[in-house]
CSV table of C-alpha atoms in Angstrom, one decimal:
chain,number,residue,atom,x,y,z
W,1,MET,CA,122.9,101.4,86.4
W,2,ARG,CA,120.1,98.7,86.9
W,3,ILE,CA,117.4,99.6,89.3
W,4,GLY,CA,114.5,97.6,90.6
W,5,ILE,CA,111.2,99.0,91.7
W,6,LEU,CA,108.5,97.6,93.7
W,7,THR,CA,105.2,98.6,95.5
W,8,SER,CA,104.3,97.4,98.9
W,9,GLY,CA,101.2,97.5,101.3
W,10,GLY,CA,97.6,98.7,100.4
W,11,ASP,CA,96.9,100.1,97.1
W,12,CYS,CA,96.1,103.5,96.5
W,13,PRO,CA,95.4,106.2,93.7
W,14,GLY,CA,98.9,107.5,92.2
W,15,ILE,CA,101.1,104.3,92.6
W,16,ASN,CA,101.3,103.8,88.8
W,17,ALA,CA,101.7,107.7,88.2
W,18,THR,CA,104.8,107.1,90.5
W,19,ILE,CA,106.2,104.1,88.8
W,20,ARG,CA,105.6,105.9,85.5
W,21,GLY,CA,107.8,109.0,86.8
W,22,VAL,CA,110.5,106.8,88.4
W,23,CYS,CA,111.0,104.6,85.2
W,24,LYS,CA,110.4,107.0,82.5
W,25,THR,CA,113.2,109.5,83.9
W,26,ALA,CA,115.4,106.6,84.7
W,27,ILE,CA,115.1,105.1,81.2
W,28,ASN,CA,114.6,108.3,79.1
W,29,TYR,CA,116.9,110.8,80.9
W,30,TYR,CA,119.6,108.6,82.7
W,31,GLY,CA,119.7,105.7,80.3
W,32,MET,CA,119.2,103.4,83.3
W,33,GLU,CA,117.9,99.9,83.0
W,34,VAL,CA,114.5,99.2,85.0
W,35,ILE,CA,113.4,96.0,86.6
W,36,GLY,CA,109.7,95.8,87.7
W,37,ILE,CA,109.3,93.7,90.9
W,38,HIS,CA,106.1,91.9,91.6
W,39,SER,CA,103.9,91.7,94.5
W,40,GLY,CA,106.1,94.0,96.8
W,41,PHE,CA,108.9,92.3,99.0
W,42,GLN,CA,107.3,89.0,98.1
W,43,GLY,CA,108.6,89.4,94.3
W,44,LEU,CA,112.2,90.0,95.8
W,45,LEU,CA,112.0,86.6,97.8
W,46,THR,CA,110.9,84.7,94.5
W,47,LYS,CA,112.4,86.7,91.7
W,48,ASP,CA,109.2,87.6,90.1
W,49,VAL,CA,110.4,90.2,88.0
W,50,GLU,CA,110.2,91.7,84.6
W,51,PRO,CA,112.1,94.2,82.4
W,52,PHE,CA,110.6,97.6,81.7
W,53,THR,CA,110.7,99.6,78.5
W,54,ASP,CA,109.5,103.2,77.8
W,55,LYS,CA,106.6,101.3,75.9
W,56,SER,CA,105.6,99.2,78.6
W,57,LEU,CA,105.1,102.2,80.8
W,58,SER,CA,102.3,104.0,78.4
W,59,GLY,CA,98.9,104.5,80.0
W,60,LEU,CA,99.8,104.4,83.6
W,61,LEU,CA,99.3,108.0,84.7
W,62,ASN,CA,95.6,107.9,85.2
W,63,LEU,CA,95.3,104.3,86.3
W,64,GLY,CA,94.4,103.3,89.5
W,65,GLY,CA,95.9,100.5,91.7
W,66,THR,CA,99.3,99.1,91.1
W,67,MET,CA,100.5,97.5,87.7
W,68,LEU,CA,103.2,95.5,89.7
W,69,GLY,CA,100.7,94.4,92.2
W,70,THR,CA,101.5,94.5,95.9
W,71,SER,CA,101.6,92.3,99.1
W,72,ARG,CA,101.9,92.8,102.7
W,73,GLU,CA,105.1,90.4,103.0
W,74,LYS,CA,107.2,91.7,105.8
W,75,PRO,CA,110.6,90.3,105.2
W,76,PHE,CA,111.9,90.7,108.7
W,77,LYS,CA,108.6,88.9,110.3
W,78,LYS,CA,108.1,85.0,110.2
W,79,GLY,CA,105.5,83.8,108.0
W,80,GLY,CA,104.5,85.3,104.5
W,81,VAL,CA,105.1,83.5,101.4
W,82,ILE,CA,108.3,81.7,102.6
W,83,SER,CA,108.6,80.2,106.2
W,84,ASP,CA,111.8,79.2,108.0
W,85,VAL,CA,114.0,81.1,105.8
W,86,ASP,CA,116.2,84.0,106.5
W,87,LYS,CA,114.3,86.3,104.3
W,88,PRO,CA,116.5,89.3,104.5
W,89,ALA,CA,119.5,87.5,103.4
W,90,LEU,CA,117.6,85.7,100.9
W,91,ILE,CA,116.5,89.1,99.4
W,92,LEU,CA,120.1,90.4,99.9
W,93,GLN,CA,121.6,87.5,97.8
W,94,ASN,CA,118.6,87.7,95.0
W,95,ILE,CA,119.3,91.3,94.7
W,96,GLN,CA,123.0,90.6,94.1
W,97,GLU,CA,122.1,87.8,91.6
W,98,MET,CA,119.8,90.0,89.6
W,99,GLY,CA,122.5,92.9,89.6
W,100,LEU,CA,120.5,95.5,91.1
W,101,ASP,CA,122.2,98.5,92.0
W,102,CYS,CA,119.4,100.1,93.8
W,103,VAL,CA,115.8,99.2,94.9
W,104,VAL,CA,112.9,101.7,94.8
W,105,CYS,CA,110.3,101.1,97.4
W,106,ILE,CA,106.9,102.8,97.0
W,107,GLY,CA,104.8,102.2,100.1
W,108,GLY,CA,103.4,103.3,103.4
W,109,ASN,CA,104.8,103.5,106.9
W,110,GLY,CA,105.2,99.8,106.9
W,111,THR,CA,107.4,99.7,103.6
W,112,GLN,CA,109.3,102.7,105.0
W,113,LYS,CA,110.2,100.8,108.2
W,114,THR,CA,111.3,97.6,106.1
W,115,ALA,CA,113.1,100.1,103.6
W,116,ALA,CA,115.1,101.5,106.6
W,117,LYS,CA,116.2,98.0,107.8
W,118,PHE,CA,117.5,97.0,104.3
W,119,ALA,CA,119.4,100.3,104.0
W,120,ALA,CA,121.1,99.5,107.3
W,121,MET,CA,122.2,96.2,105.8
W,122,GLY,CA,123.8,98.2,103.2
W,123,ILE,CA,121.2,97.7,100.4
W,124,ASN,CA,121.1,100.7,98.0
W,125,ILE,CA,117.3,101.9,98.8
W,126,VAL,CA,115.5,105.0,97.7
W,127,SER,CA,111.6,105.2,98.9
W,128,VAL,CA,108.4,107.1,98.0
W,129,PRO,CA,105.9,107.7,100.5
W,130,LYS,CA,102.4,106.3,99.6
W,131,THR,CA,99.4,106.1,101.5
W,132,ILE,CA,95.9,107.7,101.6
W,133,ASP,CA,96.1,108.1,105.4
W,134,ASN,CA,98.7,110.9,105.0
W,135,ASP,CA,100.4,109.7,108.1
W,136,ILE,CA,104.0,109.1,107.0
W,137,TRP,CA,106.3,111.3,109.1
W,138,GLY,CA,108.6,113.9,107.3
W,139,THR,CA,106.3,114.7,104.3
W,140,ASP,CA,103.5,117.3,104.3
W,141,ILE,CA,101.7,115.3,101.8
W,142,SER,CA,101.8,111.7,100.6
W,143,PHE,CA,100.1,110.8,96.9
W,144,GLY,CA,96.8,109.1,97.3
W,145,PHE,CA,95.6,111.5,100.1
W,146,ASP,CA,94.0,114.1,98.0
W,147,SER,CA,92.3,111.5,95.9
W,148,ALA,CA,90.6,109.8,98.9
W,149,VAL,CA,89.7,113.1,100.4
W,150,SER,CA,87.9,113.9,97.0
W,151,ILE,CA,86.0,110.8,97.1
W,152,ALA,CA,85.0,111.0,100.6
W,153,THR,CA,84.1,114.8,100.2
W,154,ASP,CA,81.7,113.8,97.3
W,155,ALA,CA,80.1,111.2,99.3
W,156,ILE,CA,79.5,113.6,102.1
W,157,ASP,CA,78.2,116.0,99.7
W,158,ARG,CA,75.5,113.6,98.4
W,159,LEU,CA,74.6,112.7,102.2
W,160,HIS,CA,73.3,116.3,102.7
W,161,SER,CA,70.6,115.8,100.4
W,162,THR,CA,69.3,112.6,102.1
W,163,ALA,CA,69.8,114.2,105.4
W,164,SER,CA,67.9,117.1,104.6
W,165,SER,CA,65.2,115.5,102.8
W,166,HIS,CA,64.6,113.1,105.8
W,167,LYS,CA,65.6,115.3,108.8
W,168,ARG,CA,68.2,112.9,110.1
W,169,VAL,CA,71.3,112.7,111.5
W,170,MET,CA,73.9,111.1,108.9
W,171,VAL,CA,77.1,109.4,110.3
W,172,ILE,CA,79.6,108.9,107.6
W,173,GLU,CA,82.8,106.6,108.4
W,174,VAL,CA,86.1,107.2,106.6
W,175,MET,CA,89.5,105.3,106.5
W,176,GLY,CA,92.1,106.3,109.3
W,177,HIS,CA,93.0,103.9,112.1
W,178,LYS,CA,95.2,105.8,113.9
W,179,ALA,CA,95.4,109.2,111.9
W,180,GLY,CA,92.3,111.2,111.1
W,181,TRP,CA,93.6,113.2,108.2
W,182,ILE,CA,91.0,112.0,105.7
W,183,ALA,CA,87.9,112.7,108.2
W,184,LEU,CA,89.4,116.2,108.9
W,185,TYR,CA,89.9,117.1,105.5
W,186,SER,CA,86.8,115.7,104.0
W,187,GLY,CA,84.6,116.7,107.0
W,188,MET,CA,85.7,120.3,106.6
W,189,ALA,CA,85.5,120.3,102.9
W,190,GLY,CA,82.1,118.5,103.1
W,191,GLY,CA,80.4,120.7,105.6
W,192,GLY,CA,80.6,118.4,108.5
W,193,ASP,CA,78.8,119.4,111.6
W,194,VAL,CA,80.7,116.8,113.9
W,195,ILE,CA,84.2,115.6,112.9
W,196,LEU,CA,85.8,112.9,115.1
W,197,VAL,CA,89.2,111.7,114.7
W,198,PRO,CA,91.3,109.2,116.5
W,199,GLU,CA,93.7,111.7,118.0
W,200,ILE,CA,91.1,114.0,119.8
W,201,PRO,CA,89.0,112.3,122.6
W,202,TYR,CA,85.2,113.0,122.5
W,203,ASN,CA,82.5,113.1,124.7
W,204,ILE,CA,79.1,111.7,123.1
W,205,LYS,CA,77.2,114.2,125.2
W,206,ASN,CA,78.9,117.1,123.5
W,207,ILE,CA,78.0,115.4,120.3
W,208,GLY,CA,74.4,115.3,121.1
W,209,ASN,CA,74.2,118.7,122.5
W,210,THR,CA,75.8,120.1,119.2
W,211,ILE,CA,73.0,118.4,117.2
W,212,LEU,CA,70.3,119.5,119.5
W,213,ASP,CA,71.5,122.8,119.4
W,214,ARG,CA,71.4,122.8,115.7
W,215,LEU,CA,67.8,121.7,115.9
W,216,LYS,CA,66.8,124.6,117.9
W,217,LYS,CA,68.4,127.1,115.5
W,218,GLY,CA,66.2,125.6,112.8
W,219,LYS,CA,68.8,123.1,111.3
W,220,PRO,CA,67.1,119.8,111.6
W,221,TYR,CA,69.8,117.6,109.9
W,222,SER,CA,73.3,117.1,110.9
W,223,ILE,CA,76.3,115.4,109.2
W,224,VAL,CA,78.7,113.6,111.3
W,225,VAL,CA,82.1,112.5,109.9
W,226,VAL,CA,84.2,109.8,111.8
W,227,ALA,CA,87.5,108.1,111.2
W,228,GLU,CA,87.2,104.3,111.3
W,229,GLY,CA,90.0,104.3,114.3
W,230,ILE,CA,88.1,106.6,116.9
W,231,GLN,CA,87.3,105.0,120.2
W,232,THR,CA,84.1,102.8,120.4
W,233,ASP,CA,83.0,99.9,122.7
W,234,GLY,CA,85.1,97.7,120.8
W,235,ARG,CA,82.0,95.5,119.2
W,236,LYS,CA,80.8,97.8,116.6
W,237,ARG,CA,82.2,99.6,113.8
W,238,ALA,CA,82.8,103.6,114.2
W,239,ALA,CA,79.9,104.7,112.3
W,240,GLU,CA,77.3,102.2,113.8
W,241,TYR,CA,78.5,102.9,117.2
W,242,ILE,CA,78.2,106.6,116.9
W,243,ALA,CA,75.0,106.5,115.1
W,244,GLN,CA,73.3,104.5,117.8
W,245,GLU,CA,74.8,106.5,120.7
W,246,ILE,CA,73.7,110.0,118.9
W,247,GLU,CA,69.9,108.5,118.3
W,248,TYR,CA,70.0,107.5,122.0
W,249,GLU,CA,71.1,111.0,123.1
W,250,THR,CA,69.0,113.0,121.0
W,251,GLY,CA,66.0,110.7,119.9
W,252,ILE,CA,66.7,112.0,116.2
W,253,GLU,CA,66.8,109.3,113.5
W,254,THR,CA,70.2,108.5,112.8
W,255,ARG,CA,71.9,106.5,109.9
W,256,GLU,CA,75.2,105.3,109.0
W,257,THR,CA,77.3,105.1,105.8
W,258,VAL,CA,80.8,103.2,105.9
W,259,LEU,CA,82.7,104.4,102.6
W,260,GLY,CA,85.1,101.6,102.9
W,261,TYR,CA,87.8,100.7,100.3
W,262,ILE,CA,86.1,102.9,97.4
W,263,GLN,CA,88.4,105.6,98.9
W,264,ARG,CA,91.5,103.6,97.5
W,265,GLY,CA,90.2,102.9,94.0
W,266,GLY,CA,89.9,104.6,90.9
W,267,SER,CA,92.0,107.3,89.1
W,268,PRO,CA,94.1,109.7,91.0
W,269,THR,CA,93.1,113.5,91.0
W,270,PRO,CA,95.2,115.8,88.9
W,271,PHE,CA,97.1,117.0,92.2
W,272,ASP,CA,97.9,113.3,92.9
W,273,ARG,CA,99.1,112.8,89.4
W,274,ASN,CA,101.4,115.5,89.6
W,275,LEU,CA,102.7,115.0,93.0
W,276,SER,CA,103.4,111.2,92.1
W,277,THR,CA,105.2,112.3,88.9
W,278,ARG,CA,107.4,114.9,90.9
W,279,MET,CA,108.3,112.5,93.7
W,280,GLY,CA,108.9,109.7,91.0
W,281,GLY,CA,111.4,111.9,89.1
W,282,HIS,CA,113.0,113.0,92.3
W,283,ALA,CA,113.7,109.3,93.5
W,284,THR,CA,115.6,108.7,90.0
W,285,GLU,CA,117.6,111.9,90.7
W,286,LEU,CA,118.6,110.6,94.1
W,287,ILE,CA,119.7,107.4,92.5
W,288,ALA,CA,121.8,109.0,89.7
W,289,ASN,CA,123.3,111.3,92.3
W,290,GLY,CA,124.2,108.1,94.7
W,291,GLU,CA,122.0,109.5,97.6
W,292,PHE,CA,120.7,106.1,99.0
W,293,GLY,CA,118.9,105.4,102.2
W,294,ARG,CA,116.4,108.4,101.8
W,295,MET,CA,112.6,109.0,101.3
W,296,VAL,CA,111.4,111.5,99.2
W,297,ALA,CA,109.5,114.2,100.7
W,298,LEU,CA,107.2,117.2,100.0
W,299,ARG,CA,108.0,120.2,102.2
W,300,GLY,CA,106.0,123.0,101.2
W,301,ASP,CA,106.0,123.4,97.7
W,302,ASP,CA,109.5,121.7,97.1
W,303,ILE,CA,110.4,118.0,96.7
W,304,SER,CA,113.3,117.1,98.9
W,305,SER,CA,114.4,113.8,100.9
W,306,ILE,CA,115.1,112.9,104.5
W,307,PRO,CA,117.1,109.7,105.5
W,308,LEU,CA,115.0,106.6,106.1
W,309,GLU,CA,116.2,106.2,109.6
W,310,GLU,CA,114.2,109.4,110.5
W,311,VAL,CA,111.0,108.3,109.2
W,312,ALA,CA,110.8,104.5,110.5
W,313,GLY,CA,108.6,104.0,113.3
W,314,LYS,CA,107.1,107.5,113.4
W,315,LEU,CA,103.5,108.7,112.5
W,316,LYS,CA,102.3,112.1,111.6
W,317,LEU,CA,98.8,112.7,113.5
W,318,VAL,CA,96.3,115.4,113.5
W,319,THR,CA,96.9,117.8,116.6
W,320,GLU,CA,94.5,120.3,118.2
W,321,GLU,CA,97.0,122.9,117.0
W,322,HIS,CA,96.0,122.2,113.3
W,323,ASP,CA,94.7,125.2,111.4
W,324,LEU,CA,91.5,123.3,110.2
W,325,VAL,CA,90.7,122.1,113.7
W,326,ILE,CA,91.1,125.6,115.3
W,327,GLN,CA,89.1,127.2,112.3
W,328,GLY,CA,86.4,124.4,112.5
W,329,ARG,CA,85.9,125.0,116.1
W,330,ARG,CA,85.6,128.8,115.5
W,331,MET,CA,82.9,128.2,113.1
W,332,GLY,CA,81.0,125.9,115.6
W,333,ILE,CA,82.0,122.4,114.5
W,334,CYS,CA,82.3,119.9,117.2
W,335,PHE,CA,85.5,117.7,117.2
W,336,GLY,CA,84.4,115.8,120.4
């Protein structure tokens, strides 16, 4: 059997570990031939590929980024690397010409949606969920999330000393346009006093009162963790907007920090390395068993899979009923 593998969308820690998990299992256990596809779906349009061997997969486990490269090419939309061409049809033709029996797609929500469309066309597809945002429906955790939370938590830990020394409010902005999982998990792990996520509405006066109440209790500094996708005036970044509003409400000197793309870079945590390895191995098992059109998923402690058609177009979002939100509120943390 000859399989292709690609990575699409944004980079994140653990992609290379997943590639390694898929390909080493395919080559060493199942005797499959593996073709690496460069630059995501763009590589399927241009046939930018290379054969993989066990040797070419060495040194990937702790390596950040993606050795295959990535792109945001969306074959079912106009534009991209090739215009005025029926891109899905061209990809189908190229897959047939390259003799690929299955394509493994590693990516986030957009990739899962594209993979589902190709599966509906009859192409043998198996996908692996990848995103630091942890917002892919159907899996408890996606690899990359733990690494991003660890980076954000370390940054919050470091801000405590500066905030304490200057008796300031420190606002830190983390990634999360629609889902606030990184803000929630890093904010709780880092001892945030206010945690704002896109899914839960906030009132700036409540935030100001929380900070002033802390001051009255002899706590002269506060840490505010915000997801980049929270509601603002539309003109400023989340951290800048919240910092200015807090200073106006409280009169306390407030500074903002935007963590940015550093959350997506560097080596994956041990948890993500192991999760990537398990997911990659299970993806190859699905191929060997002829179970196509499915996404690998973590459910509890078990690696399983679900139909791609159930995943496409859905988001997994933070809710008011999440244990960390409930426990945080019991501890006096302000969520809005």
